[in-house]
Coordinates of C-alpha atoms and ligand atoms in Angstrom, one line a residue:
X22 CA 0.0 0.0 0.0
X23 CA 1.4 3.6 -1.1
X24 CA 0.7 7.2 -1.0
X25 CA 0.0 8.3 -4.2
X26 CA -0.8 11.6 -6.0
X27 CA -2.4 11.8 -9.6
X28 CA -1.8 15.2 -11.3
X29 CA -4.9 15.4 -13.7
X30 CA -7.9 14.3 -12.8
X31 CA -9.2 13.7 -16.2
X32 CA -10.8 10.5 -17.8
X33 CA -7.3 8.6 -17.2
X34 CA -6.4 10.5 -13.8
X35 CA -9.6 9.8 -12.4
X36 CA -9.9 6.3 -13.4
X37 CA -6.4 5.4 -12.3
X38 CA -6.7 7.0 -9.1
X39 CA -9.4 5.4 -8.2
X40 CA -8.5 2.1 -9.6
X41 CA -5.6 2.2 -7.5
X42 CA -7.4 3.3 -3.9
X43 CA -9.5 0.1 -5.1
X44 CA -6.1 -1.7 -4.6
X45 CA -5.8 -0.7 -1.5
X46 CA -3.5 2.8 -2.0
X47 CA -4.0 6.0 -0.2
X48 CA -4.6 8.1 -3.2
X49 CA -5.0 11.9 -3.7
X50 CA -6.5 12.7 -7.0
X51 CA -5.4 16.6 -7.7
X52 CA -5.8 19.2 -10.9
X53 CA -5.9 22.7 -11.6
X54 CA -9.3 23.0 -12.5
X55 CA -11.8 24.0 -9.4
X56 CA -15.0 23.0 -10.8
X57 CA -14.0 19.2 -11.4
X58 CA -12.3 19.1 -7.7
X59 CA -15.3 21.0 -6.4
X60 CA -18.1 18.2 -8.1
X61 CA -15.7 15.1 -6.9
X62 CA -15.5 16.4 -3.4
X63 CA -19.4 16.9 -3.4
X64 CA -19.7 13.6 -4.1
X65 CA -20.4 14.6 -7.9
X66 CA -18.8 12.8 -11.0
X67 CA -17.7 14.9 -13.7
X68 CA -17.6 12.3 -16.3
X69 CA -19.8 9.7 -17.7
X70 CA -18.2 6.3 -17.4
X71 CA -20.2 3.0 -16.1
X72 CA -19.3 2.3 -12.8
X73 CA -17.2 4.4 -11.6
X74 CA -19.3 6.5 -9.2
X75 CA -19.4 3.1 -7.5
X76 CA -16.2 2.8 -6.6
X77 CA -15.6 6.3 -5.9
X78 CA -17.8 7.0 -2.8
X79 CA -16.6 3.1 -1.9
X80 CA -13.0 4.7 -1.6
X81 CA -14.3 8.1 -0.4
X82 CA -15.7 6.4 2.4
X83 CA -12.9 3.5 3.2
X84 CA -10.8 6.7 3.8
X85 CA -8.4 5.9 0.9
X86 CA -9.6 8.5 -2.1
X87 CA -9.2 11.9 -1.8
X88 CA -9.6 15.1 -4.3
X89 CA -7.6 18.3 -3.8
X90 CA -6.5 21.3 -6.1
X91 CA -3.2 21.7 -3.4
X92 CA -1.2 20.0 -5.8
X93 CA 2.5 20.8 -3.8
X94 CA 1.3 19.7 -0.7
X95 CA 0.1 16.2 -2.3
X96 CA 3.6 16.0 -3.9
X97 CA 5.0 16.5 -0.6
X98 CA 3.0 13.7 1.2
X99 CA 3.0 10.7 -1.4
X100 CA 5.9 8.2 -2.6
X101 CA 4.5 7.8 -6.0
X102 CA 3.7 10.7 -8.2
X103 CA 1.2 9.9 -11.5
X104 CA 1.5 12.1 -14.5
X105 CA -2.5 12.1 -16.1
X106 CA -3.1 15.2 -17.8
X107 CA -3.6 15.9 -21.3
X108 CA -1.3 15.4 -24.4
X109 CA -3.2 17.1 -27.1
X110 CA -2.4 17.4 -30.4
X111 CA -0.4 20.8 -31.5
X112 CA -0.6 22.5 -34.2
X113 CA 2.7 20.8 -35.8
X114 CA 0.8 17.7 -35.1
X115 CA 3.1 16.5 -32.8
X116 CA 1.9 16.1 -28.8
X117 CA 1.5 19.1 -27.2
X118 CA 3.5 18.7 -23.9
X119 CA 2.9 22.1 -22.0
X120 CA 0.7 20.4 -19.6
X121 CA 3.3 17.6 -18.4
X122 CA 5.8 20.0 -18.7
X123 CA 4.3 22.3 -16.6
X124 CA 3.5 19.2 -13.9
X125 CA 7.3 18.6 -13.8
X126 CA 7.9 22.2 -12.8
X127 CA 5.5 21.6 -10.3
X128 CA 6.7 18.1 -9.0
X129 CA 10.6 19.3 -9.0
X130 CA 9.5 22.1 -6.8
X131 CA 8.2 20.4 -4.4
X132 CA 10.3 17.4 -4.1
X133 CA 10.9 16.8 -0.2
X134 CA 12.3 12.8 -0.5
X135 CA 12.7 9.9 -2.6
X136 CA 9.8 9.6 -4.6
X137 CA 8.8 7.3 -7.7
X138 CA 7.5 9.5 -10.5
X139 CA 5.4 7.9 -13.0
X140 CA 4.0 8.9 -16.5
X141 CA 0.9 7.8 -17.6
X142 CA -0.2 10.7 -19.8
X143 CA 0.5 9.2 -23.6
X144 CA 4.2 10.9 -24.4
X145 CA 6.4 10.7 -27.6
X146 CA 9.4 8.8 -27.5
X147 CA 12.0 10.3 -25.5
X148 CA 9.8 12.4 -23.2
X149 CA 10.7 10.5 -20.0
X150 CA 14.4 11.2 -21.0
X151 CA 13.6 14.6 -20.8
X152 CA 11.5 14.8 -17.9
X153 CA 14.6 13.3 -15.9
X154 CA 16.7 15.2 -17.0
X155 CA 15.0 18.4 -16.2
X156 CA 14.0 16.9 -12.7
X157 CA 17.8 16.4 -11.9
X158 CA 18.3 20.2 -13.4
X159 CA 17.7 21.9 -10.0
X160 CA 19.4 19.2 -7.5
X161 CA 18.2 19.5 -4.1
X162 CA 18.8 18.4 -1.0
X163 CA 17.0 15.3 -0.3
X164 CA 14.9 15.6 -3.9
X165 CA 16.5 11.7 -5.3
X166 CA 13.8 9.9 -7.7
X167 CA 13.3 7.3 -10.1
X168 CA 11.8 7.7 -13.3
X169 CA 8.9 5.3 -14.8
X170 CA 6.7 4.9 -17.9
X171 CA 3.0 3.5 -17.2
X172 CA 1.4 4.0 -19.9
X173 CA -2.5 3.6 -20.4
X174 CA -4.4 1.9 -22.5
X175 CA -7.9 1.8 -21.0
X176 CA -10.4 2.5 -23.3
X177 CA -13.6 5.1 -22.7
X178 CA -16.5 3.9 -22.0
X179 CA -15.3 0.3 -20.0
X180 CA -12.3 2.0 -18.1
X181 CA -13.1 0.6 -15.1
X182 CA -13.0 -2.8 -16.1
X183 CA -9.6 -2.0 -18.0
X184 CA -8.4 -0.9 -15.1
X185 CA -9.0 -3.1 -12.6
X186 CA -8.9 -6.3 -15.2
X187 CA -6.3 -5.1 -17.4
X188 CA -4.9 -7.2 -20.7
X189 CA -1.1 -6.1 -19.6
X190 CA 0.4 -3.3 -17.2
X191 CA 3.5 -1.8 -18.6
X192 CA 6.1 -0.7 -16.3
X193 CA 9.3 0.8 -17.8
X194 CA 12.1 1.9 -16.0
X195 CA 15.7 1.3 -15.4
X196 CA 15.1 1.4 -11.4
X197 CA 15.0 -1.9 -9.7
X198 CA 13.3 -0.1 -6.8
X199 CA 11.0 1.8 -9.0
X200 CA 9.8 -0.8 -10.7
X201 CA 9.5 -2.9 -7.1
X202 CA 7.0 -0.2 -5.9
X203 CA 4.9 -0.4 -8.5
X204 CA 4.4 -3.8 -8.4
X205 CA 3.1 -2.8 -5.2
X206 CA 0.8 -0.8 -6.0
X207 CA -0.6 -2.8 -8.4
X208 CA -0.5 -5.7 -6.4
X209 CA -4.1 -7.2 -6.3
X210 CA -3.5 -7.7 -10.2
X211 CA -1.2 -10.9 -9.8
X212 CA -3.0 -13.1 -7.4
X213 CA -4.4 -15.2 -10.6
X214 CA -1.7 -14.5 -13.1
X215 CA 0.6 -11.5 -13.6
X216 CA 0.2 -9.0 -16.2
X217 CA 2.8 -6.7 -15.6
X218 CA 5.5 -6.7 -17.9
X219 CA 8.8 -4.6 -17.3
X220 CA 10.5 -2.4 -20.2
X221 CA 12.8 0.5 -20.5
X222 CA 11.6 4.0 -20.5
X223 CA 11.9 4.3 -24.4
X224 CA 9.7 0.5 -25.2
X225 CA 7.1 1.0 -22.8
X226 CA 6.8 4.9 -24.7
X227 CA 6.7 3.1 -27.6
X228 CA 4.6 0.5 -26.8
X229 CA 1.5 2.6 -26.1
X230 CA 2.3 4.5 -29.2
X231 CA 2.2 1.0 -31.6
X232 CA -0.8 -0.3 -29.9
X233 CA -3.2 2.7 -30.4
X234 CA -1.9 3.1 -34.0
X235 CA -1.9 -0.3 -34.5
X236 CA -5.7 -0.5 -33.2
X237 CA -6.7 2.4 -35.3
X238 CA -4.9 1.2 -38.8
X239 CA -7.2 -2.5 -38.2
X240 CA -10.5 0.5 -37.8
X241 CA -9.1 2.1 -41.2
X242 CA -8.7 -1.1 -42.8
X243 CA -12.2 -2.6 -42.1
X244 CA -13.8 0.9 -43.4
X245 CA -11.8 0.7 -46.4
X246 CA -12.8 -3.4 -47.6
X247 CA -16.5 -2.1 -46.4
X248 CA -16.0 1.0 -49.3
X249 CA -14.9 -1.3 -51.8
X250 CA -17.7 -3.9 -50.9
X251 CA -20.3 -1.5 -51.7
X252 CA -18.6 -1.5 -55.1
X253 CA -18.9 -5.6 -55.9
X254 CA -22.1 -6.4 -54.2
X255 CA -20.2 -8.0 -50.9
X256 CA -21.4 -7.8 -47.7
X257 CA -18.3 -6.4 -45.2
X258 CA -20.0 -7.6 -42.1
X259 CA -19.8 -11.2 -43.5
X260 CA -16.0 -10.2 -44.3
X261 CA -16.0 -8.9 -41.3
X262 CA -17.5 -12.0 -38.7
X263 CA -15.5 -14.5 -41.3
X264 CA -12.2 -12.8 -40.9
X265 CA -12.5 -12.4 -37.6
X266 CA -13.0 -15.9 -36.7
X267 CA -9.2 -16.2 -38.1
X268 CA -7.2 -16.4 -34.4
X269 CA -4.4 -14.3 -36.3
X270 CA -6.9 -11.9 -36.6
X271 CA -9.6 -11.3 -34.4
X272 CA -12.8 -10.0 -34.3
X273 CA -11.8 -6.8 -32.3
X274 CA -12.0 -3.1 -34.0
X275 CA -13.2 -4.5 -37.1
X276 CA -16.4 -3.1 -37.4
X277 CA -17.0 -0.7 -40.3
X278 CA -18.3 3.0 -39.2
X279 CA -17.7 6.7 -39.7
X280 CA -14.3 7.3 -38.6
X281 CA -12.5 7.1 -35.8
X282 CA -12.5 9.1 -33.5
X283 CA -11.6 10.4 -29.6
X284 CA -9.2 11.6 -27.3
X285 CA -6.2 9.5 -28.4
X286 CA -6.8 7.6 -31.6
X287 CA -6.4 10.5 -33.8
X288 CA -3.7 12.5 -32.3
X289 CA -1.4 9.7 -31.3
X290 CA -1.0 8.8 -35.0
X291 CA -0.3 12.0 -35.7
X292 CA 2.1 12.3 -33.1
X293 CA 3.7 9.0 -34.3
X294 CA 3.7 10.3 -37.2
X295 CA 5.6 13.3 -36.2
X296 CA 8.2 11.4 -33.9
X297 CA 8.7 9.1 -37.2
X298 CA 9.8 12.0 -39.8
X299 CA 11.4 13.8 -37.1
X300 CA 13.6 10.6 -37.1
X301 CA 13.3 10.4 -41.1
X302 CA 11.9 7.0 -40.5
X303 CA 9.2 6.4 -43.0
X304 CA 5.4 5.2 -41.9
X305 CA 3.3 4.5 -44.7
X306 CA 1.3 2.5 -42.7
X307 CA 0.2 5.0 -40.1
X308 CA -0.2 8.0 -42.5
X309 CA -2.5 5.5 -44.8
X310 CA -4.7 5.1 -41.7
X311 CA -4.4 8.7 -41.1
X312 CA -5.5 9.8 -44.8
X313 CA -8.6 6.6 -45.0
X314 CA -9.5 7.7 -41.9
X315 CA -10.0 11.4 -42.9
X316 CA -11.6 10.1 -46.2
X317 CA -14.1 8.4 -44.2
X318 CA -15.6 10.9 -42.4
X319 CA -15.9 13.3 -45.4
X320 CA -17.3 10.0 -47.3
X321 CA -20.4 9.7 -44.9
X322 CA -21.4 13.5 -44.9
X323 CA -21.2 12.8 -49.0
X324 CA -23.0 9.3 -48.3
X325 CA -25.6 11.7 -46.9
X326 CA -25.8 14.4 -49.3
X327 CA -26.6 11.6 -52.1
X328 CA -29.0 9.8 -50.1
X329 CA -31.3 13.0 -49.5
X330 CA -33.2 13.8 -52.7
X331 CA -33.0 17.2 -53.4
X332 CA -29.6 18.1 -51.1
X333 CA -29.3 19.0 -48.1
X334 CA -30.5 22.6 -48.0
X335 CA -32.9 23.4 -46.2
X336 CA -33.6 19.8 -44.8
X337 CA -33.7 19.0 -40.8
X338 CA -31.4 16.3 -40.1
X339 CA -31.6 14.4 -37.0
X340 CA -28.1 13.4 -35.8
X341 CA -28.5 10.2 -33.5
X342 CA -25.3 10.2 -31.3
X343 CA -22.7 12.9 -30.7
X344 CA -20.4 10.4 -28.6
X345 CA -17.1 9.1 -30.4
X346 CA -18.8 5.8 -29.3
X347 CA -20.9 4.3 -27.0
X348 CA -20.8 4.8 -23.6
X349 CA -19.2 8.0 -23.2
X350 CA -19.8 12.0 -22.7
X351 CA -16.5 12.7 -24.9
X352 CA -16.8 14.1 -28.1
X353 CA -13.4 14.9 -29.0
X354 CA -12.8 14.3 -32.3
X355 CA -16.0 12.7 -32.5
X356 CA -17.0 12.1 -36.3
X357 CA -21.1 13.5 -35.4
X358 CA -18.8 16.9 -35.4
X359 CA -17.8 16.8 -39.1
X360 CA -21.2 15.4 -40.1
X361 CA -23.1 18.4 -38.3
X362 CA -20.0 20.9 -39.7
X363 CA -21.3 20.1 -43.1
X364 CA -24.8 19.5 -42.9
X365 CA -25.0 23.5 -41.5
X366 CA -22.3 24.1 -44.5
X367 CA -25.2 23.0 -46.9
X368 CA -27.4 25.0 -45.0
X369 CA -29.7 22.3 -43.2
X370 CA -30.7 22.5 -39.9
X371 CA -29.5 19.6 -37.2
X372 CA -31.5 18.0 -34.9
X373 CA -29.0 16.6 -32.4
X374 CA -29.5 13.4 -29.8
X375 CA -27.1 11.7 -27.5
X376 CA -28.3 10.1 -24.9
X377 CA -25.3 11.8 -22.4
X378 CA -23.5 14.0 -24.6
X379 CA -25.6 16.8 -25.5
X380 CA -24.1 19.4 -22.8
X381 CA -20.2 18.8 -24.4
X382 CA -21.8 19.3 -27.9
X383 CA -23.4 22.1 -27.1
X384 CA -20.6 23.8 -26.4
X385 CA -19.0 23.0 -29.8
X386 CA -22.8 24.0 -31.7
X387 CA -24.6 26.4 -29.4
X388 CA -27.5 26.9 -32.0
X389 CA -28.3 23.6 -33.1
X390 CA -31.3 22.0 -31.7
X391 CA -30.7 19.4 -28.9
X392 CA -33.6 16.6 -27.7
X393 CA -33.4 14.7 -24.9
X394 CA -35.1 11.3 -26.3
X395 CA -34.8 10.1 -29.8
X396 CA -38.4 10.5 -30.8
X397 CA -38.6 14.3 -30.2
X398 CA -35.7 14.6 -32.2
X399 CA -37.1 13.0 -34.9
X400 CA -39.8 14.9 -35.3
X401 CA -40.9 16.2 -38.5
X402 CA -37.2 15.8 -39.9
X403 CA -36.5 14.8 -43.7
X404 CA -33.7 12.6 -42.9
X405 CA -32.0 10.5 -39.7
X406 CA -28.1 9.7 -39.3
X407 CA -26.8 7.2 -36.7
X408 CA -23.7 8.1 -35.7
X409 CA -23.2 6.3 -32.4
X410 CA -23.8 3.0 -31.7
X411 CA -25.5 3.8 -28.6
X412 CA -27.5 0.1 -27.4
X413 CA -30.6 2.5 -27.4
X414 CA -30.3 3.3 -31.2
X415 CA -29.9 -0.8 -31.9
X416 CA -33.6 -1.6 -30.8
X417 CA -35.5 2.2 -31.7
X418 CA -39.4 1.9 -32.9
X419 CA -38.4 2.5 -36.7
X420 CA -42.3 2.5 -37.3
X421 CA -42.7 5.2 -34.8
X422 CA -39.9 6.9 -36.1
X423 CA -41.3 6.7 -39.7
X424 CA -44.2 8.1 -38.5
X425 CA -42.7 10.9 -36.9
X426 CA -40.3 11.7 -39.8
X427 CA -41.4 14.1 -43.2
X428 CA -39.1 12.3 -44.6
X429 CA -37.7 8.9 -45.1
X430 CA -34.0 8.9 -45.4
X431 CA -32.1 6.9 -42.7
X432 CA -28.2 6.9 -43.0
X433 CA -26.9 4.3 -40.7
X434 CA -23.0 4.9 -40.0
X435 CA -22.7 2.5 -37.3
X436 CA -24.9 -0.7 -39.4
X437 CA -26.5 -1.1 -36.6
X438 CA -30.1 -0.9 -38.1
X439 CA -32.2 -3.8 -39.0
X440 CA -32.5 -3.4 -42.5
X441 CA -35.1 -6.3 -43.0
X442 CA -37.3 -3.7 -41.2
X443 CA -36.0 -0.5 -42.6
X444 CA -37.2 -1.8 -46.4
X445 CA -40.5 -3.1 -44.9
X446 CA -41.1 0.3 -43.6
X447 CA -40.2 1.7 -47.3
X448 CA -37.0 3.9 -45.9
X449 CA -34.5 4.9 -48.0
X450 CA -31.6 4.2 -46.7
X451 CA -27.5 3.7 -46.9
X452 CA -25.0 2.2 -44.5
X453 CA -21.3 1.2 -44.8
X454 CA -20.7 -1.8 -47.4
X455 CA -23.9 -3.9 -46.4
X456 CA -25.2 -5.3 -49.3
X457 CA -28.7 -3.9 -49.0
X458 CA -32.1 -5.7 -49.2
Ligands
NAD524 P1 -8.4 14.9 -19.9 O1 -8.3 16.1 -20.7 O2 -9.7 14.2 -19.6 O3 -7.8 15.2 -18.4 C1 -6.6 16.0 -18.2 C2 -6.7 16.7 -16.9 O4 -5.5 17.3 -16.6 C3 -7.8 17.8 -16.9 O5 -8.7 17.6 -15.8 C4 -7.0 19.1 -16.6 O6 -7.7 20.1 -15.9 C5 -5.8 18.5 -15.9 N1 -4.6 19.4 -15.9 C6 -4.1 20.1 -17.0 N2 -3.0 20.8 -16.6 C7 -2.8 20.5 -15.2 C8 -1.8 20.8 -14.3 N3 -0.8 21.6 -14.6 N4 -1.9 20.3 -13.0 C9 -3.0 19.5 -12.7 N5 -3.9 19.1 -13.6 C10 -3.8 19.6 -14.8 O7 -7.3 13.9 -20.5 P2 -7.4 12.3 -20.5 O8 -8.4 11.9 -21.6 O9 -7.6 11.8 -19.1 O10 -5.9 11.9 -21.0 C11 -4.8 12.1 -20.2 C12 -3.6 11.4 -20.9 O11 -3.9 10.0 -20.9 C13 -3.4 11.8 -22.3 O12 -2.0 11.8 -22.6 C14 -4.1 10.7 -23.1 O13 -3.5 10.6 -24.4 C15 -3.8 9.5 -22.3 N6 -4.8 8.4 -22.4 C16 -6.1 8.7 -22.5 C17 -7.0 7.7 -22.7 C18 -8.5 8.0 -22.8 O14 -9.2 7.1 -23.2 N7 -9.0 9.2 -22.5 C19 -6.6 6.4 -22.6 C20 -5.2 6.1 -22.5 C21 -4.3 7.1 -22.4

């Protein structure tokens, strides 16, 4: 058991801190932003992600999870520090690493005694060589630490479960006693078998990096046979279910849709991407998934466009799902935020429903119209688009809904529509590379 500080209390910060007081750790979950701190400490979660308020008032109460914006005095009372907060995508396309380099600042002020510090924000290759380095810039008196890469891979929308039933827990680090104490802390995790697996700094960087890219190019590839089945009358969920029965393969992230999308997907190709060239290391792999994947998302708003007799002007468009995917309030880089971009840039008018993530969207399209059930939002429209594959949207009344609609154009992004019953119901409608009926 350890005293630990997170610095970020984001979707990965929050998750891992109180993951870890679920192991048994004393854990103080920190960030700089007083609203989130405020809402955790009033019992409130600021994020939607199945059961996790659970476990949170679980630990609140045990006395072992705590939330605190007095980041330096945290540092100053834990043996483990957790690096969680964002590593967006800059401008050059590489990771943006103001945030974690603004938390080292912070940690190498307030170093008091040995303490292990961890990353666990995604970082390109070579960061924890720089962190240490500017850690050990300003030698102190009592401030000795080791250095370890941890990075995540829990996905949005089932982190707990990731967490506290991961595949694999990557520890890399060249310190025998760093990498003891975080066996520690993840102790509970190898009483049936042990996942952990220890790397250097540079590999477990790395590893993160392959495996998200790696993920993403399989989501690229699927959307791209599912394009070209549309064009020879296959059907790419059969592909799809047949391939995936192939061990080599698997079924996992082969499922056709619009894009992907999120908080990591996206901008950690491009950062691998970046780190590649930067080492004139050529990727034609990754910067293939990069360019189908932007393809994609244009191809649905034209999918669309083509399905809706008469264009898009001045027809109301309910968008069903503004989630990246299921089970989650994130929308960043969500691909319902390129399909609403252009139905207002063809002058239409969106009627938007998510069954969580209407507030987050809002803030990205103030004046679209937002529902809070399905069949007010399709009301009177000309034309429906699934976008999410929320388990609502799998089992909606499409006889209600055709009721409820002017129109009858359904685009169904995420094939998650029973087509037998779409064509009974005379839609006209368009998925990706189903042969239709
Ligand atoms: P997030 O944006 O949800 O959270 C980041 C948090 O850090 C915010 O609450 C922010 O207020 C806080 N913060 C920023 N600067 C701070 C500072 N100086 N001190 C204290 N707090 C500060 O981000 P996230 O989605 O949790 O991602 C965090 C990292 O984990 C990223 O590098 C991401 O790539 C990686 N990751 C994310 C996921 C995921 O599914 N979201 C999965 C695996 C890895």
């Amino acid at each position: 058991m350890k005293n630990i500080t997170i610095i970020g209390t984001g979707y990965v910060g929050l998750v891992t801190g109180v993951g870890l007081s679920e192991f048994g750790n004393k854990v103080i979950c920190t960030d700089i932003n007083n609203d989130k701190i405020s809402k955790l400490n009033s019992g409130k979660v600021p994020i939607y992600e199945p059961g996790l308020e659970e476990i949170i008032i679980r630990n609140i109460q045990n006395d072992r999870l705590f939330f605190s914006l007095d980041i330096a005095a945290s540092i100053k009372k834990s043996e483990v520090i957790i690096i969680a907060v964002g590593t967006p995508q800059s401008d050059h396309g590489d990771a943006d690493m103001q945030y974690v380099d603004s938390v080292v600042n912070t940690i190498k002020e307030n170093l008091n005694n040995y303490k292990v510090i961890c990353t666990k924000s995604t970082v390109p290759i070579g960061s924890g060589k720089k962190i240490i380095k500017s850690l050990k810039s300003s030698y102190k008196e009592n401030s000795d630490f080791n250095y370890v890469s941890n990075p995540e891979f829990l996905r949005e929308g089932s982190a707990v479960k990731d967490f506290l039933w991961p595949d694999r827990v990557i520890i890399g680090t060249s310190s025998l006693n760093a990498y003891e104490t975080m066996c520690d802390i993840y102790r509970p995790l190898y009483i049936n078998k042990n996942p952990i697996k220890r790397t250097s700094v540079e590999t477990a960087e790395m590893i993160k990096y392959a495996s998200n890219s790696f993920l993403a190019l399989k989501i690229s590839y699927i959307n791209e046979i599912a394009n070209l089945c549309e064009q020879v009358d296959a059907d790419v969920h059969d592909v799809a279910v047949a391939m995936g029965k192939d061990g080599r393969i698997s079924d996992k992230f082969l499922h056709p849709g619009p894009g992907f999308g999120g908080s990591c997907f996206p901008k950690d190709l491009r950062s691998l991407s970046y780190i590649a060239k930067e080492n004139d290391v050529k990727m034609s792999t990754i910067n293939a998934a990069i360019e189908a994947n932007k393809k994609q998302k244009y191809l649905m708003c034209c999918k669309l466009e083509n399905l809706v007799s008469g264009g898009l002007k001045g027809k109301e468009i309910a968008v069903l799902g503004l989630a990246f995917k299921a089970n989650t309030d994130d929308i960043r880089d969500s691909s319902s935020i390129e399909m609403i971009s252009f139905i207002l840039s063809k002058s239409g008018k969106v009627n938007a429903y998510d069954p969580i993530a209407n507030d987050s969207m809002l803030k990205i399209f103030p004046n679209i119209a937002y529902f809070q059930n399905v069949y007010e939002a399709v009301n009177k429209v000309d034309a429906l688009v699934v976008m999410t594959e929320w388990n609502e949207f799998r089992s909606l009344d499409l006889r209600k809904i055709r009721s409820a609609m002017n129109g009858n154009f359904i685009l169904d992004t995420r094939n998650i529509l029973n087509m037998k019953e779409l064509s009974a119901l005379k839609f006209v409608y368009d998925n990706v590379g189903r042969q239709k009926i």
